[in-house]
């Protein structure tokens, strides 16, 4: 075996400990191999297995020739922040291994979507993008500069006077204007880069509250993002995520962490945006919740508006989530859909698995991948609650990361495990998962850290990186776009990222795409009644 020969070809100067380690690895492999049992299911030895599988896949593909040209009543966008293709693949393996399988053959929920394309993620002024400029692209339909949300590329980051006249509206706004219910669900703060592009127009993504804004920007009339959440698009039906502290007066103690200064309110203007929202929702069936018990005790049939702020800043990683007090992304998505789907005109829902990105930035691959698996669970839950006949669902990412895995690992190797070989340069083991840069770069006595001396499967282990940085960076390659439902076939090939909301709007006959929806146009919009009937029959079948 190639990797075995690499293990045995060690320079004479390797120290004894490394020779012993190598010998143990070789012996272990020989011992396991002595059983004659392959590292894969016995059935995979037979050509018939692969041929039958491929033929079934072919039959499924042929059914896609009958394109779904219905009008999309509902639109759902799942955004995995930082979920590049290597992350998708690694999350797939992790999902399978969590279910007791080897992992590689597992299907993610997004893998089941019939149409897949690629999106080019660059910002107008950046080859490798940030989450703000990309959010403006896939929500507002125009590419923008890094660090800005809801404004065109004519706006300059942090320059307040370049805001006015350069605002661009999002598909969430287009849906609201068309009479649909709209919602935002995220695992980050609700005024973070991704969700903020759905409602805000800010030349700086970091202007979470007025506390984070320079005095000159405030004097020039620019508004913080938290304030814009409640002022720009009145009555967003569902808002769930973190970010409580940006809604309350400065130094006001947090309800969940009383007396903890870093979690206290930040607003210098003294406004209590949550209380203002509550007051404005009187007699409108509006509910504010800040923990899981309150959320799950709601009867969605009696809720028209929901504001859920579950943490002072971002929500905790799913691996560290207190399941008694904090809802999962899947639980939030389920409640959101139950509320939004009551609208006979349909809904638009933005769901962000935002902490995939944070895990990668910190070099904590285990956190990032578990976040991706949780988002996939949420995708599965949404699938059970909607119909492909009248709901377009898209899953994509804003950008990738400097994350990858390799090293000739055997089938079923734990995704967080070691590669089955030693480096032929420093004679030390290495994990399959590595980063191109980031905080995992560590030198011990002027040499690369020996990962066999530490717990590399610990939740917060920082995978080794080639270049030392306090925070790992984004990657610049294209990201996948998975699509299903009405007119999902319009997402094909390689597209600019800003194409995504145009397709969604066209499918739903909202925004600037309405001409084809008029009676007699011969395209989408001629079949809304049929799709509704099919959806009704689907629900009836489930209930009965």
XYZ file of C-alpha atoms in Angstrom:
544
model
C 0.000 0.000 0.000
C 1.187 3.501 -0.848
C 0.702 4.948 2.597
C 2.352 1.927 4.238
C 5.483 2.349 2.165
C 5.572 5.993 3.203
C 5.411 5.014 6.842
C 8.306 2.584 6.546
C 10.576 4.856 4.504
C 11.880 6.992 7.371
C 15.248 8.754 7.476
C 17.875 7.213 9.736
C 17.847 10.275 11.973
C 14.269 9.696 13.185
C 14.208 9.432 16.962
C 13.326 6.199 18.706
C 9.888 7.367 19.796
C 8.869 8.047 16.245
C 10.210 4.636 15.157
C 8.152 2.959 17.843
C 5.062 4.921 16.808
C 5.545 3.920 13.184
C 6.099 0.298 14.113
C 2.924 0.254 16.190
C 0.933 1.727 13.333
C 2.280 -0.889 10.915
C 1.589 -3.727 13.322
C -1.942 -2.466 13.927
C -2.643 -2.378 10.223
C -1.189 -5.881 9.706
C -3.213 -7.156 12.669
C -6.455 -5.717 11.312
C -5.640 -6.956 7.836
C -5.013 -10.499 9.094
C -8.741 -11.002 9.554
C -9.235 -10.685 5.821
C -12.208 -8.406 6.402
C -12.462 -5.468 3.988
C -12.929 -1.935 5.273
C -16.247 -1.738 3.425
C -19.530 -3.703 3.156
C -19.242 -7.134 1.575
C -21.961 -6.329 -0.978
C -19.777 -3.611 -2.498
C -17.474 -6.301 -3.900
C -20.162 -7.235 -6.406
C -20.521 -5.221 -9.633
C -24.261 -5.853 -9.404
C -24.492 -3.628 -6.341
C -23.038 -0.613 -8.143
C -24.912 -1.286 -11.378
C -28.304 -1.536 -9.655
C -27.645 1.613 -7.658
C -26.590 3.533 -10.766
C -29.585 2.296 -12.764
C -31.984 3.414 -10.026
C -30.272 6.800 -9.937
C -30.694 6.995 -13.707
C -34.419 6.244 -13.453
C -34.801 8.974 -10.851
C -32.909 11.409 -13.059
C -35.138 10.660 -16.046
C -38.199 11.760 -14.081
C -36.667 15.227 -13.865
C -37.364 15.696 -17.571
C -40.880 16.578 -16.490
C -39.956 19.970 -15.106
C -41.823 21.500 -12.188
C -43.167 24.748 -13.648
C -45.608 25.531 -10.875
C -45.717 28.895 -9.200
C -43.793 28.853 -5.914
C -46.137 29.814 -3.111
C -43.360 29.471 -0.536
C -39.640 30.223 -0.676
C -37.005 28.900 1.753
C -33.306 29.736 1.630
C -30.965 27.737 3.850
C -27.618 29.510 4.094
C -24.704 27.604 5.581
C -22.281 30.390 6.440
C -18.823 29.223 5.382
C -20.171 25.868 4.161
C -17.817 25.242 1.271
C -17.845 21.960 -0.636
C -15.168 20.322 1.589
C -17.387 21.155 4.576
C -20.415 19.582 2.875
C -18.454 16.392 2.195
C -17.018 16.198 5.706
C -20.461 16.878 7.233
C -21.887 14.044 5.148
C -19.294 11.637 6.539
C -19.877 12.894 10.074
C -23.649 12.456 9.742
C -23.165 8.857 8.669
C -20.679 8.126 11.433
C -23.030 9.592 14.031
C -25.543 7.007 12.774
C -23.078 4.133 13.065
C -22.110 4.001 9.391
C -18.754 4.495 7.722
C -20.094 7.819 6.469
C -18.954 8.199 2.888
C -22.077 6.616 1.388
C -24.457 8.685 3.530
C -26.851 11.187 1.987
C -27.327 14.594 3.474
C -30.785 16.063 3.085
C -29.333 18.619 0.694
C -27.782 15.781 -1.336
C -31.315 14.668 -2.216
C -32.115 17.922 -4.019
C -32.432 17.245 -7.768
C -30.638 20.334 -9.061
C -27.141 21.492 -8.143
C -25.128 24.406 -9.498
C -22.140 26.503 -8.504
C -22.081 30.135 -7.419
C -19.149 32.516 -7.823
C -18.726 34.276 -4.494
C -16.351 37.193 -5.078
C -17.345 40.651 -3.848
C -17.100 43.639 -6.168
C -13.874 44.664 -4.433
C -12.644 41.319 -3.090
C -11.467 38.122 -4.735
C -12.050 36.242 -1.475
C -15.333 37.577 -0.074
C -16.838 38.323 3.323
C -20.309 37.426 4.557
C -21.764 40.918 4.194
C -21.070 41.521 0.519
C -22.143 37.979 -0.334
C -25.383 38.327 1.667
C -26.233 41.425 -0.355
C -25.717 39.327 -3.485
C -27.900 36.318 -2.656
C -30.573 38.376 -0.879
C -30.699 41.660 -2.791
C -29.663 40.452 -6.226
C -26.656 42.754 -6.688
C -23.001 42.224 -5.886
C -21.506 44.622 -3.355
C -18.341 45.586 -1.515
C -17.076 43.548 1.397
C -18.271 44.684 4.795
C -21.460 46.354 3.510
C -25.055 45.108 3.655
C -28.087 46.142 1.655
C -26.230 48.776 -0.381
C -24.757 48.731 -3.870
C -21.071 48.795 -4.737
C -21.252 52.572 -4.948
C -21.298 52.623 -1.146
C -17.937 52.681 0.638
C -17.401 50.726 3.824
C -17.685 52.806 7.014
C -18.432 56.014 5.085
C -21.916 56.971 6.233
C -22.418 59.631 3.561
C -22.249 56.968 0.822
C -25.378 55.201 2.095
C -28.179 57.412 0.852
C -29.191 56.716 -2.710
C -27.313 53.400 -2.817
C -29.796 51.276 -0.864
C -30.934 48.008 -2.453
C -33.914 45.964 -1.259
C -33.968 42.247 -0.547
C -36.160 39.350 -1.600
C -37.555 39.341 1.938
C -38.873 42.837 1.240
C -40.195 41.803 -2.175
C -42.063 38.906 -0.561
C -43.495 41.105 2.189
C -44.676 43.660 -0.358
C -46.389 40.841 -2.262
C -48.430 39.928 0.803
C -46.402 36.944 1.955
C -45.343 36.281 5.523
C -41.577 36.517 6.063
C -39.152 35.142 8.592
C -35.510 35.113 9.651
C -33.981 32.282 11.693
C -30.271 32.222 12.526
C -27.805 30.736 14.982
C -25.839 34.000 15.009
C -27.092 37.336 16.312
C -30.098 38.515 14.286
C -28.182 41.661 13.320
C -25.157 39.774 12.003
C -24.001 40.028 8.389
C -26.230 37.381 6.794
C -29.621 38.258 8.307
C -28.996 42.011 8.269
C -28.787 42.127 4.469
C -32.429 41.013 4.429
C -33.640 44.244 6.042
C -30.821 46.740 6.659
C -28.894 49.247 4.572
C -25.556 49.746 6.292
C -22.123 50.668 5.012
C -20.604 48.750 7.921
C -21.638 45.259 8.981
C -20.221 45.864 12.469
C -22.658 48.634 13.384
C -24.715 46.217 15.484
C -26.043 48.972 17.774
C -25.290 52.669 18.128
C -22.593 51.686 20.636
C -20.473 50.247 17.806
C -20.881 53.285 15.542
C -18.519 56.268 15.273
C -19.938 59.590 16.464
C -19.674 61.143 13.022
C -21.815 58.375 11.490
C -24.526 58.926 14.098
C -24.402 62.671 13.584
C -24.717 62.170 9.832
C -27.960 60.274 10.364
C -26.871 56.661 9.846
C -28.787 54.114 11.903
C -27.474 50.982 13.591
C -28.508 47.569 12.284
C -30.538 46.506 15.350
C -32.685 49.612 14.996
C -33.179 48.967 11.277
C -34.432 45.454 12.066
C -37.571 46.964 13.542
C -37.893 50.120 11.455
C -37.114 49.277 7.833
C -39.616 46.495 7.173
C -42.491 46.827 9.630
C -43.855 43.615 11.058
C -41.383 40.965 9.979
C -43.463 37.973 11.024
C -40.778 35.761 12.572
C -37.356 36.754 13.924
C -35.281 34.197 15.837
C -31.633 34.003 16.833
C -29.232 35.700 19.205
C -28.305 39.340 19.716
C -30.334 40.397 22.765
C -27.820 42.845 24.170
C -27.969 45.125 21.131
C -31.680 45.718 21.735
C -31.461 47.052 25.306
C -30.197 50.258 26.968
C -26.514 50.366 27.884
C -25.658 48.486 31.094
C -29.169 47.066 31.443
C -28.683 43.614 32.976
C -29.451 40.605 30.747
C -32.435 38.469 31.723
C -30.491 35.202 31.432
C -27.091 36.365 32.691
C -27.877 39.032 35.315
C -24.850 40.932 36.527
C -22.545 39.700 33.744
C -21.266 42.965 32.273
C -20.319 41.610 28.828
C -23.913 40.452 28.307
C -25.576 43.705 29.398
C -27.334 46.062 27.022
C -25.243 48.219 24.697
C -27.562 50.943 23.394
C -26.411 54.503 24.049
C -29.710 55.995 22.902
C -31.469 54.406 25.880
C -34.045 52.668 23.710
C -35.465 49.288 24.622
C -36.197 47.889 21.173
C -37.720 44.697 22.523
C -40.220 46.550 24.695
C -41.049 48.843 21.785
C -41.737 45.757 19.668
C -43.922 44.231 22.405
C -45.883 47.478 22.765
C -46.381 47.667 19.015
C -47.684 44.108 18.886
C -50.559 44.569 21.313
C -53.703 42.991 19.882
C -51.638 41.552 16.991
C -50.892 38.112 18.462
C -47.225 39.016 18.872
C -45.009 37.092 21.318
C -41.477 37.717 22.592
C -39.520 34.729 23.963
C -35.957 34.298 25.162
C -35.694 30.599 26.008
C -36.661 27.196 24.632
C -39.435 26.533 27.141
C -41.218 29.747 26.207
C -40.780 29.017 22.498
C -42.092 25.471 22.555
C -45.001 26.382 24.838
C -46.451 28.622 22.130
C -49.384 27.445 20.052
C -48.411 28.575 16.518
C -52.087 28.849 15.613
C -52.354 31.694 18.127
C -49.134 33.449 17.048
C -48.912 35.821 14.105
C -45.654 37.536 15.056
C -42.705 36.091 16.948
C -39.507 37.653 18.252
C -37.138 35.137 19.819
C -33.767 36.297 21.141
C -32.086 33.390 22.890
C -28.596 34.719 23.669
C -26.969 38.141 24.254
C -24.773 37.664 21.163
C -24.515 34.557 18.974
C -26.212 31.357 20.019
C -23.969 28.680 21.495
C -22.457 25.946 19.349
C -24.833 23.013 18.997
C -22.302 20.701 20.675
C -22.354 22.959 23.741
C -26.015 23.958 23.604
C -28.049 23.628 26.771
C -30.904 21.551 25.395
C -33.108 22.600 28.318
C -32.856 26.343 27.723
C -31.721 26.913 24.115
C -33.659 25.714 21.056
C -31.859 23.960 18.232
C -31.922 25.334 14.707
C -34.300 22.528 13.761
C -36.709 23.466 16.547
C -36.652 27.124 15.543
C -37.285 26.263 11.896
C -40.244 24.052 12.784
C -41.923 26.787 14.836
C -41.197 29.379 12.149
C -42.810 27.335 9.381
C -45.863 26.550 11.514
C -46.434 30.280 11.986
C -45.582 31.433 8.464
C -47.538 28.803 6.544
C -50.847 30.079 7.910
C -50.724 32.855 5.326
C -52.727 31.725 2.265
C -50.395 33.830 0.095
C -47.379 31.860 1.254
C -44.084 32.840 2.869
C -40.381 33.570 2.496
C -38.018 32.147 5.121
C -34.284 32.785 5.493
C -32.512 30.187 7.651
C -28.841 30.605 8.509
C -26.552 27.985 9.975
C -24.257 30.824 10.917
C -21.857 29.211 13.312
C -20.374 26.834 10.755
C -18.347 29.885 9.833
C -17.361 30.662 13.409
C -16.136 27.134 14.033
C -13.871 27.322 10.997
C -12.549 30.769 11.884
C -11.511 29.382 15.262
C -9.950 26.315 13.666
C -12.479 24.143 15.496
C -13.535 21.750 12.764
C -15.595 19.582 15.108
C -17.771 22.533 16.089
C -18.148 23.637 12.462
C -19.116 20.208 11.157
C -21.641 19.533 13.910
C -23.214 22.903 13.063
C -23.476 21.778 9.435
C -25.091 18.477 10.432
C -27.622 20.338 12.570
C -28.501 22.599 9.657
C -29.033 19.499 7.545
C -31.470 18.218 10.174
C -33.352 21.496 9.869
C -33.477 21.050 6.094
C -35.001 17.618 6.631
C -37.589 19.005 9.029
C -38.590 21.713 6.547
C -38.925 19.059 3.852
C -41.459 17.166 5.968
C -43.483 20.338 6.522
C -43.624 21.567 2.919
C -44.274 20.252 -0.577
C -42.039 20.406 -3.650
C -45.162 21.209 -5.643
C -45.474 24.720 -4.215
C -42.279 25.361 -2.211
C -38.921 26.273 -3.690
C -36.077 25.413 -1.314
C -32.489 26.402 -1.908
C -29.438 25.430 0.145
C -26.167 27.228 -0.403
C -23.238 28.972 1.247
C -21.964 32.524 1.156
C -18.323 31.479 0.871
C -15.918 28.685 1.702
C -13.023 28.348 4.169
C -9.389 27.242 4.194
C -10.579 23.848 5.413
C -9.977 20.436 3.897
C -9.312 16.805 4.715
C -7.117 14.154 3.129
C -4.097 11.956 3.806
C -5.165 8.682 2.145
C -7.524 7.773 4.978
C -9.183 4.357 4.798
C -12.926 3.880 4.345
C -14.773 4.661 7.575
C -11.864 6.508 9.169
C -13.318 8.873 11.768
C -13.518 12.271 10.126
C -11.693 13.764 13.112
C -9.025 11.070 13.160
C -5.415 10.706 12.068
C -4.215 10.034 8.575
C -2.755 6.480 8.363
C 0.775 7.684 7.740
C 3.536 9.782 9.217
C 5.023 12.824 7.589
C 8.118 11.793 5.654
C 9.622 15.159 6.580
C 9.244 15.394 10.375
C 8.155 11.775 11.058
C 5.091 12.881 13.037
C 1.433 11.918 12.634
C -1.164 14.383 11.422
C -4.934 14.618 11.419
C -6.866 14.149 8.208
C -8.504 17.556 8.733
C -6.166 20.494 8.207
C -6.458 24.239 7.605
C -4.469 26.334 5.171
C -4.135 29.011 7.835
C -5.443 29.768 11.300
C -4.855 29.447 15.042
C -4.012 25.736 14.843
C -0.438 26.500 13.787
C 1.651 25.404 16.779
C 5.382 24.925 17.226
C 6.853 22.998 20.172
C 10.621 23.355 20.571
C 10.860 24.790 17.071
C 9.055 21.801 15.588
C 5.503 20.951 14.591
C 3.382 19.795 17.502
C 3.010 16.026 17.800
C -0.764 15.517 17.683
C -0.472 12.052 19.204
C 0.355 13.737 22.525
C -2.954 15.655 22.679
C -6.683 14.938 22.405
C -7.296 15.827 18.779
C -10.922 14.627 18.983
C -11.857 17.084 21.720
C -14.729 19.436 20.791
C -12.579 22.561 20.733
C -9.394 21.074 19.296
C -7.875 23.476 16.794
C -6.710 21.537 13.762
C -3.186 22.190 12.570
C -2.734 25.000 10.069
C 0.018 25.765 7.575
C 0.180 29.499 8.276
C -0.228 31.066 11.739
C -3.174 33.445 12.091
C -5.278 34.345 15.115
C -8.384 33.685 12.982
C -8.589 31.384 9.970
C -9.723 33.021 6.730
C -12.405 32.440 4.133
C -11.713 30.516 0.954
C -12.353 31.920 -2.491
C -13.650 28.942 -4.482
C -17.176 28.545 -5.813
C -19.876 27.158 -3.522
C -22.638 24.655 -4.237
C -26.260 25.676 -4.737
C -28.783 22.872 -4.117
C -32.331 23.500 -5.367
C -35.720 21.779 -5.441
C -39.327 22.762 -6.061
C -40.933 24.998 -8.696
C -38.506 26.159 -11.401
C -35.519 24.818 -9.450
C -34.042 23.741 -12.787
C -33.192 27.392 -13.449
C -30.279 26.901 -11.058
C -27.833 25.015 -13.245
C -24.232 25.333 -14.343
C -22.090 28.134 -12.909
C -23.664 31.473 -11.995
C -22.886 34.710 -10.261
C -24.103 34.560 -6.661
C -26.508 37.466 -7.136
C -28.507 35.328 -9.607
C -30.056 33.337 -6.737
C -32.743 35.795 -5.527
C -33.720 36.569 -9.114
C -34.560 32.901 -9.663
C -36.485 32.693 -6.405
C -38.444 35.851 -7.205
C -39.215 34.597 -10.712
C -40.508 31.306 -9.320
C -42.791 33.104 -6.866
C -43.866 35.948 -9.181
C -42.607 38.673 -6.853
C -40.271 41.635 -7.209
C -39.519 42.638 -10.772
C -40.450 39.210 -12.182
C -44.208 39.288 -12.734
C -44.918 39.512 -16.460
C -44.694 35.758 -16.976
C -47.281 35.226 -14.239
C -50.140 36.879 -16.047
C -52.893 34.586 -17.377
C -52.032 33.335 -20.840
C -48.303 33.816 -20.463
C -47.758 30.073 -20.787
C -45.195 29.799 -18.007
C -45.068 29.769 -14.234
C -48.208 31.067 -12.649
C -50.571 28.979 -14.746
C -50.445 26.145 -12.268
C -50.904 27.617 -8.770
C -54.330 25.984 -8.373
C -52.989 22.599 -9.448
C -50.028 22.882 -7.084
C -52.330 23.825 -4.226
C -54.531 20.807 -4.924
C -51.509 18.490 -4.985
C -50.222 20.030 -1.773
C -53.632 19.559 -0.145
C -53.716 15.919 -1.183
C -50.209 15.467 0.216
C -51.208 16.916 3.582
C -54.412 14.833 3.615
C -52.388 11.672 2.968
C -50.039 12.491 5.848
C -52.866 13.274 8.267
C -54.924 10.247 7.322
